[in-house]
């Protein structure tokens, strides 16, 4: 027997008929196709259920529309800062299309539009599956004078009682008890949650019977809703045509809001343009008010002196007077510039409005005009954005920098004014000396005339500037133009119905596949496929034994022409590639645990060799739970155990069965020490002797996952066949057992037999060809030796 083992150590599997597990994919597509097809009825049920749920969901579908309006933004890029009208127009920054888009969506503008829309209640009909808004189609109008915070999120029901009365009911909520109150149309109805007045509309029914639902819309909720839904975008890159749109379910309300929003935007734009002109007029009026008394007093003094003295100006006095008036006009201009700088500084400190540009006062200072224009630009940006806007702080910093630059420019202007004023004072002093040489009466008359003309000229100049400002104010128009009024442009959720069907069906199919995956893989602890066996064991599969409904042990013997019989003939043929010789061969057959079918495989494999005329012996080495005698219906009292302890000879224990054609060595009496008996020198001698008498010896051994008998016998065998039963062998137990067992078996002489595979059915699906009690059904029976010994003795 030692020579047999020596020969077997050189065996290797290199024939192309064997599929090495390393070349096997971990994902078996065909297997999964069959697994899915096996549950076709489940897919059918899920699809029908998904379509039903989708149909129910679509019953709640409400159309959502896009409402939009297009606006042309007029940038007026060619306007010059030095023009007089620049002082009264919206600055370049405010004409920037991007800035205008930001202003359009500002919180302040939306708030004003919500206030103008003036909607405090939402009236709707609440159906079983969906609600329909009654905006501008309601038979009643509900005006709220007071709404408590608790009432803002509640749903109320109102119904008509008769032509004069109605009833409001509430079903109750957390901390609010249900109630029902009756009110009269046109009369205020008071409750601790609200004060409302309900009026009839043109849609009030003749039957006076109606039942509707309503809830209160707070100002903050409406502002947040429109702020979230409002979208501003340019129709084309580089274009100044902007689309303002809303997506919602109540189209008429969205149309009304966009109309109001457009109007508020234009009004705000015009207000910004008029603000500068109004500020200039305000400044001029202040100067005229101060000048009014001076003109009246100077005129009265002149008239009184002329009447008293009875003289008029001479040529010399007229010449001097004209020159003095010219100087006084220039001094008046300097005075206006000084007043303007003071007015500008005061406004910079207050920060309560836009600045009056110098051009509106006839002051030609391009640098200051540009700075004032930038200041007004950013001032209006800040006012439109509000302090919560993320770019508010950035604009505030820019405003501070511009204020600093304006103050520096004012200092420069004051210095320039000082130089001009000193020159005028020098010229004025020289001319005053000439006037002093005139006769006393002419000199006094000249003084009165000069005072009057100075004030009158200054007054005329201011009046001219005020007229120009008023003309500009009256002629101002909004810079922007509505190209398309607000209207509904399309249905945006038309595809939701079909998408709902797709979503529910796909979701149902995915959940079904997940269920199959859990059921077939994660929740199943047994081996499920050939690829799984190869991946875990890293051993070749020598043969696949198909499932059979026959209950007999010797299926091959009774049905030699069946496809099942061909499985064993194929296994017998492939054995040559594993052993590299014909005979003699000692085969050990074991498995992970009971009921894997190792005895069944061993009996039919023995029958396959017997059919070739080869002398074959089958030995039952399962000395703990022997099953061979019972499976073959043998009436034996002695066997292998009796021979190994010297209580019987081979002639006494070897049975030549006339039906099966191969010899059988049953297990015999169950010994108290099966492991020690098997792992003995007598076993080696027995197998060495029998290998000379028989061409094929098949050892049916105890499961290697439960006891260690197979570890010793594997060293004495030429071939080790490990039986794995589909959907029966525990995956983790097999993985642990095979990894340990391979270490005791010479490389190249071990292979897998994949048992109980339904080749004609659901691809590697399997059923049990043994009943639950026909073979081992208790794992721990191997360890209850005393119980089975007593049972055997009783028999």
CSV table of C-alpha atoms in Angstrom, one decimal, residues 33 113 129-130 349 366 401 422 428 486 515 591 597 640 693-694 711 730 762:
chain,number,residue,atom,x,y,z
A,33,UNK,CA,-31.1,34.4,-15.1
A,113,UNK,CA,-45.6,93.0,-4.7
A,129,UNK,CA,-57.1,62.6,-3.6
A,130,UNK,CA,-56.2,66.2,-4.5
A,349,UNK,CA,-22.8,112.1,7.1
A,366,UNK,CA,-16.1,115.5,-14.0
A,401,UNK,CA,-14.3,104.0,-0.1
A,422,UNK,CA,-9.5,135.7,-2.9
A,428,UNK,CA,-14.0,143.9,-5.7
A,486,UNK,CA,-47.2,87.7,-17.8
A,515,UNK,CA,-35.7,40.1,-2.3
A,591,UNK,CA,-18.3,15.2,2.6
A,597,UNK,CA,-25.1,12.0,-0.4
A,640,UNK,CA,-15.0,-4.0,9.2
A,693,UNK,CA,-7.2,-8.4,-4.7
A,694,UNK,CA,-9.4,-5.6,-6.2
A,711,UNK,CA,-7.9,12.8,7.6
A,730,UNK,CA,-23.6,24.6,4.5
A,762,UNK,CA,-33.9,25.7,-12.9
